[in-house]
PDB file of N, CA and C in Angstrom:
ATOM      1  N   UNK A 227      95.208  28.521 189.595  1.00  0.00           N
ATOM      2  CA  UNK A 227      93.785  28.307 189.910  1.00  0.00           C
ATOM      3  C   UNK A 227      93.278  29.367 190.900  1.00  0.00           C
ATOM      4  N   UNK A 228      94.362  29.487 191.963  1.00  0.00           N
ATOM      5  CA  UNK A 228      93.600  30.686 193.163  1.00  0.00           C
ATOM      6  C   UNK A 228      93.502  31.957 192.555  1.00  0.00           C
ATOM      7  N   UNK A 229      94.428  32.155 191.523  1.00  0.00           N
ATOM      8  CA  UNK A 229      94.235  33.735 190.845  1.00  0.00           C
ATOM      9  C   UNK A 229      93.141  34.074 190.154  1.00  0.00           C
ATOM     10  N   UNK A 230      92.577  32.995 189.243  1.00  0.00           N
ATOM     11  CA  UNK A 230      91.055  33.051 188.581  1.00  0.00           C
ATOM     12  C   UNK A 230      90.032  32.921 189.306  1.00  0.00           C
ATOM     13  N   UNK A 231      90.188  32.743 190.974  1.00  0.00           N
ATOM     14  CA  UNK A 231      89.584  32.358 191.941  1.00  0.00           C
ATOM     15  C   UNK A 231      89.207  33.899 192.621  1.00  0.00           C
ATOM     16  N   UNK A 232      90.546  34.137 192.700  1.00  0.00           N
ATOM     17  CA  UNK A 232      90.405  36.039 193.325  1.00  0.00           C
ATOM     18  C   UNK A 232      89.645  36.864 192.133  1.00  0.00           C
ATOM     19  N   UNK A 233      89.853  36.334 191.025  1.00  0.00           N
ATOM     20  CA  UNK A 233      89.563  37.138 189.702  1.00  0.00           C
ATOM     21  C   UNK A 233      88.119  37.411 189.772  1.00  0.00           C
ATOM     22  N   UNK A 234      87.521  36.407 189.804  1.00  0.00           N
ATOM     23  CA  UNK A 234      86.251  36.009 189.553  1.00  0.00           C
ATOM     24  C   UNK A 234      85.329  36.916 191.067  1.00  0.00           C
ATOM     25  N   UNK A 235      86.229  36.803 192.252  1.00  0.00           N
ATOM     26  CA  UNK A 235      85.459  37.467 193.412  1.00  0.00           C
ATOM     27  C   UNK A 235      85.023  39.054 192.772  1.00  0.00           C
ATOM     28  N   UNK A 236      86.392  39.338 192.511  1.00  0.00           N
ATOM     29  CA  UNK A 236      86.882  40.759 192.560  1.00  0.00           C
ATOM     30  C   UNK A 236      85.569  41.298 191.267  1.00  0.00           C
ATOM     31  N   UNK A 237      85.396  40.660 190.475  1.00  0.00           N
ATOM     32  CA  UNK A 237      84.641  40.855 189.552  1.00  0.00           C
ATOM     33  C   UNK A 237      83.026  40.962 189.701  1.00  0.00           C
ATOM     34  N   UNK A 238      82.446  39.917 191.031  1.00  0.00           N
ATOM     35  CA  UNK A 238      81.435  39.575 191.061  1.00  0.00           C
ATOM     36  C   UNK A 238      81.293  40.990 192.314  1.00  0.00           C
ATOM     37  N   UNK A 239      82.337  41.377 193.040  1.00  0.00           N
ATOM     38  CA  UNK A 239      82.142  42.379 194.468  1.00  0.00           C
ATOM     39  C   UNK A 239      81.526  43.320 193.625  1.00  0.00           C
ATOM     40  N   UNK A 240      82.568  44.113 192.148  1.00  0.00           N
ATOM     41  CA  UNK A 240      81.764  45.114 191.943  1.00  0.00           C
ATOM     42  C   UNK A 240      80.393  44.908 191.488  1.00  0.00           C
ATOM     43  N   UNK A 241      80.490  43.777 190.690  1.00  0.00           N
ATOM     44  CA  UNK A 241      79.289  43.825 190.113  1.00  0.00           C
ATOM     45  C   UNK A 241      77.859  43.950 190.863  1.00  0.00           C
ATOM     46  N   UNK A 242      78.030  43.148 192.663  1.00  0.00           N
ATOM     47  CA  UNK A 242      77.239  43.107 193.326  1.00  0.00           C
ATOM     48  C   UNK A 242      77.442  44.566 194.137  1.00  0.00           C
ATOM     49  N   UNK A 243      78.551  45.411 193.720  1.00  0.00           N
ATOM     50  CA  UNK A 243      78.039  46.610 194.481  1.00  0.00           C
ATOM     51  C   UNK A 243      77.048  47.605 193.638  1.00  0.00           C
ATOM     52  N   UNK A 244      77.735  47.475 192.088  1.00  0.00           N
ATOM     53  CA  UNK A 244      76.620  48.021 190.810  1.00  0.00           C
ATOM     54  C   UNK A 244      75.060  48.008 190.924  1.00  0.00           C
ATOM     55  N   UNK A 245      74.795  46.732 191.482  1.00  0.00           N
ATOM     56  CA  UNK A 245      73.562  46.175 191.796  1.00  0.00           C
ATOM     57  C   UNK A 245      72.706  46.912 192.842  1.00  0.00           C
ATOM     58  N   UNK A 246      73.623  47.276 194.024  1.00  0.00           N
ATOM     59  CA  UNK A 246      73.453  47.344 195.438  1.00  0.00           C
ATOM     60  C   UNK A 246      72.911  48.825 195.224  1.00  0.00           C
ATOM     61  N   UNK A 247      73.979  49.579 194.183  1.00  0.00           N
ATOM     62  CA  UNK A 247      73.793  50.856 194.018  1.00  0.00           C
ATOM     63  C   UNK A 247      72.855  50.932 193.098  1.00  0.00           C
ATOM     64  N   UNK A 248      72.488  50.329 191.901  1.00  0.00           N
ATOM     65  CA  UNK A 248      71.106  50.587 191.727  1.00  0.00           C
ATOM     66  C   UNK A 248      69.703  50.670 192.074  1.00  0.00           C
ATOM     67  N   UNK A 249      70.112  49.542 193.092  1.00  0.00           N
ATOM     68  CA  UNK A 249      68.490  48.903 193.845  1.00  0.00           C
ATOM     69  C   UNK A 249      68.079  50.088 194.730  1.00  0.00           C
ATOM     70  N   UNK A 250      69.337  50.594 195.517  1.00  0.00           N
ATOM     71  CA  UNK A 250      69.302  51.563 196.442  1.00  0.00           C
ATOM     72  C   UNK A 250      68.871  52.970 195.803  1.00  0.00           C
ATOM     73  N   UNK A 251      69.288  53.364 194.661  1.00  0.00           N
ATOM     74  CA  UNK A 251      68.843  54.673 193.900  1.00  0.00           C
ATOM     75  C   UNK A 251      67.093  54.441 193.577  1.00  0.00           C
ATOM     76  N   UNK A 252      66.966  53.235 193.270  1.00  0.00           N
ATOM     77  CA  UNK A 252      65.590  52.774 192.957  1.00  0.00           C
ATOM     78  C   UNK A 252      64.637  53.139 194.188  1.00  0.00           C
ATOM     79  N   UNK A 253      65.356  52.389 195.445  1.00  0.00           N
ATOM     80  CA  UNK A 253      64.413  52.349 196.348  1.00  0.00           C
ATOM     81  C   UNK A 253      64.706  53.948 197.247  1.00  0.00           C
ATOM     82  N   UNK A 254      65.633  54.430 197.062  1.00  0.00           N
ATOM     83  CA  UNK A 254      65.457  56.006 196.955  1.00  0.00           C
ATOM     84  C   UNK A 254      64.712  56.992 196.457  1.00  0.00           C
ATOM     85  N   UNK A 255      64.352  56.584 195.479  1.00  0.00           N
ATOM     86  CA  UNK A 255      63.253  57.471 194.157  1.00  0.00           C
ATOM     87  C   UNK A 255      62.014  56.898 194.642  1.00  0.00           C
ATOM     88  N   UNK A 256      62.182  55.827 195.566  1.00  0.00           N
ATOM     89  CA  UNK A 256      60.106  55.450 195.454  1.00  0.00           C
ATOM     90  C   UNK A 256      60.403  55.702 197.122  1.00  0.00           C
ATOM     91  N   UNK A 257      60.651  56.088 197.559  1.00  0.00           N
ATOM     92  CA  UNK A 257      60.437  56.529 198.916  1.00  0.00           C
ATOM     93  C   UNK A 257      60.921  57.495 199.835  1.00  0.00           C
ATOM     94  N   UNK A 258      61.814  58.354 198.683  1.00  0.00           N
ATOM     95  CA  UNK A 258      62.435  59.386 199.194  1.00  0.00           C
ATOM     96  C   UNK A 258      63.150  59.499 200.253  1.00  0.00           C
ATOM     97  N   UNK A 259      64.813  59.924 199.728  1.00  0.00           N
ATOM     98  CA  UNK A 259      66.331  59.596 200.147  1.00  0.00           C
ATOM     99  C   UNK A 259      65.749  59.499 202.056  1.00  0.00           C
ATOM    100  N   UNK A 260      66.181  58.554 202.631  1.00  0.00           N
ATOM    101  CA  UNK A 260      66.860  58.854 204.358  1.00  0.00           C
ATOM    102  C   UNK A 260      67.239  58.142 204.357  1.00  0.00           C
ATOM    103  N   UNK A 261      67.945  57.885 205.444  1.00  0.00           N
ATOM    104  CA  UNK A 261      68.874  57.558 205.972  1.00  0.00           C
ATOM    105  C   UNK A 261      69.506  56.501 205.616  1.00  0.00           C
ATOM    106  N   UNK A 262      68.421  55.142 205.558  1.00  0.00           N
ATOM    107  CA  UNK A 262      68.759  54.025 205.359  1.00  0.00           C
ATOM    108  C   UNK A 262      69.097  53.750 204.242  1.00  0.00           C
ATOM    109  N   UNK A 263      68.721  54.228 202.945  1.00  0.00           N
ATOM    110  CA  UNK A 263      68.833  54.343 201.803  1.00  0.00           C
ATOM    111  C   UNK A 263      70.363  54.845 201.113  1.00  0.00           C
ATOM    112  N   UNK A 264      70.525  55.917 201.952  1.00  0.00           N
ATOM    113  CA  UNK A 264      72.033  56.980 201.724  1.00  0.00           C
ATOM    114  C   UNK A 264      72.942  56.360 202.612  1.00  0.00           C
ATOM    115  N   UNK A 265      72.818  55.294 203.467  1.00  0.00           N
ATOM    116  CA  UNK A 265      73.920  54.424 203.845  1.00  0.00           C
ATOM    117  C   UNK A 265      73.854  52.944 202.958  1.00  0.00           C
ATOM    118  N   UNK A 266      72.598  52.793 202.084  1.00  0.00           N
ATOM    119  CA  UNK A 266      73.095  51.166 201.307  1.00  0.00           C
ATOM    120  C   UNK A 266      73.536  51.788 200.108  1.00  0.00           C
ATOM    121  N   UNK A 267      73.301  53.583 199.526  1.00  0.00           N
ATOM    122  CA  UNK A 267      74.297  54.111 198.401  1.00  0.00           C
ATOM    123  C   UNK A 267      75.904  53.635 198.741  1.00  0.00           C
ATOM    124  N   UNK A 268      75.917  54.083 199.991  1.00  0.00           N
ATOM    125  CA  UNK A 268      77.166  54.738 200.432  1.00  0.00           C
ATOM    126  C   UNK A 268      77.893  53.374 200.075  1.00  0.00           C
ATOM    127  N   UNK A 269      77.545  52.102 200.858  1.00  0.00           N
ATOM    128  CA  UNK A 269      77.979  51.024 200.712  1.00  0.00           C
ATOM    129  C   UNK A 269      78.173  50.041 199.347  1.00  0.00           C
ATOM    130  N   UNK A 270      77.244  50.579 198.557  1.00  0.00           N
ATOM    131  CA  UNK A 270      77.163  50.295 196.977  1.00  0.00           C
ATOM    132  C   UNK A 270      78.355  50.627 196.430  1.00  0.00           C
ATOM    133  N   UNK A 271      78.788  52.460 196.152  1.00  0.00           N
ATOM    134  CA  UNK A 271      80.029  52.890 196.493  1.00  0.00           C
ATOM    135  C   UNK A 271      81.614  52.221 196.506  1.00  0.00           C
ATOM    136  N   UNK A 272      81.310  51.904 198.092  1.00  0.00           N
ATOM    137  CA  UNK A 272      82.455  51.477 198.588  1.00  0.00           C
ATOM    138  C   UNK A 272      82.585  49.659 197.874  1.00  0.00           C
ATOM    139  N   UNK A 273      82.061  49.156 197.472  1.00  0.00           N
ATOM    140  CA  UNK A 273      81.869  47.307 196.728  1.00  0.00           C
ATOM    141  C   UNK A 273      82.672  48.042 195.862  1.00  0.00           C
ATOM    142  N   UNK A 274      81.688  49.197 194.776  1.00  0.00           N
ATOM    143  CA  UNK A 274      82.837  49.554 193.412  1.00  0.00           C
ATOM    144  C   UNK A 274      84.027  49.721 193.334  1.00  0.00           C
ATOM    145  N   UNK A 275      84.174  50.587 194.351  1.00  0.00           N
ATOM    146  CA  UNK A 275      86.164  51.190 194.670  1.00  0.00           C
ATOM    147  C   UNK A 275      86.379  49.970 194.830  1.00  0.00           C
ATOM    148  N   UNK A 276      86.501  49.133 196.079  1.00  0.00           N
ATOM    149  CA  UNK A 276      87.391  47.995 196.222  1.00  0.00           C
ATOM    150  C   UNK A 276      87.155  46.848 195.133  1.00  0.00           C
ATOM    151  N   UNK A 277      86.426  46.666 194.473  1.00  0.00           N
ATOM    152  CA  UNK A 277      86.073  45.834 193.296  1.00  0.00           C
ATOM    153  C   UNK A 277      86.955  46.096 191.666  1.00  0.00           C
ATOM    154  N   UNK A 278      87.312  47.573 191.634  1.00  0.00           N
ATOM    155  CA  UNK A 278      87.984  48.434 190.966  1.00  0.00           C
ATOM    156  C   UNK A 278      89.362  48.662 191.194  1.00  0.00           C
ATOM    157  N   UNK A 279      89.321  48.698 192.459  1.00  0.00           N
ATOM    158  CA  UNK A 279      91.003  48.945 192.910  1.00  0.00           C
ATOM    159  C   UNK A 279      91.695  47.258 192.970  1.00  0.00           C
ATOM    160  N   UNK A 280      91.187  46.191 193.272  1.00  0.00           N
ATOM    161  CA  UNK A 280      91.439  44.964 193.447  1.00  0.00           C
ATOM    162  C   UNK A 280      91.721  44.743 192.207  1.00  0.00           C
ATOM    163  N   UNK A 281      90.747  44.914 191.309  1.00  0.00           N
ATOM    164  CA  UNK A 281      90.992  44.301 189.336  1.00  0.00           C
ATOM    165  C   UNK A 281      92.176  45.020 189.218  1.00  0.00           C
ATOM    166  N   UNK A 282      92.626  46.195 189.540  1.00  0.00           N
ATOM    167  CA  UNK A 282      93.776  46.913 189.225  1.00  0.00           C
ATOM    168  C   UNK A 282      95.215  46.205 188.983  1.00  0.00           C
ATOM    169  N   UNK A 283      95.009  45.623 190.677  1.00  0.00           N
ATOM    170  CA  UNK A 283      96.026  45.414 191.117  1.00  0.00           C
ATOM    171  C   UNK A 283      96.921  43.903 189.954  1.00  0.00           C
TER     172      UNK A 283
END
């Protein structure tokens, strides 16, 4: 049960970093890249790797 439990996180992290990184490219293009924007990419990013490297495992 706890493994379909981790399964299901690991699945939903990337998906909510996919998200994170779209919204952020979005709200990049309508207000042009700074700062705040190129750190919620960055963090979008980093959801995928560990969301990716976790399903791996």
């Amino acid at each position: 049960m706890s493994n379909q439990e981790t399964k299901k996180s690991q699945m939903s992290l990337s998906r909510i970093g996919g998200l994170v990184l779209i919204a952020s490219l979005i709200g990049g293009f309508a207000v042009g890249f700074n700062i705040i924007s190129i750190g919620i990419f960055i963090v979008g990013i980093i959801l995928i790797i560990v969301g990716l490297a976790t399903k791996k495992k």
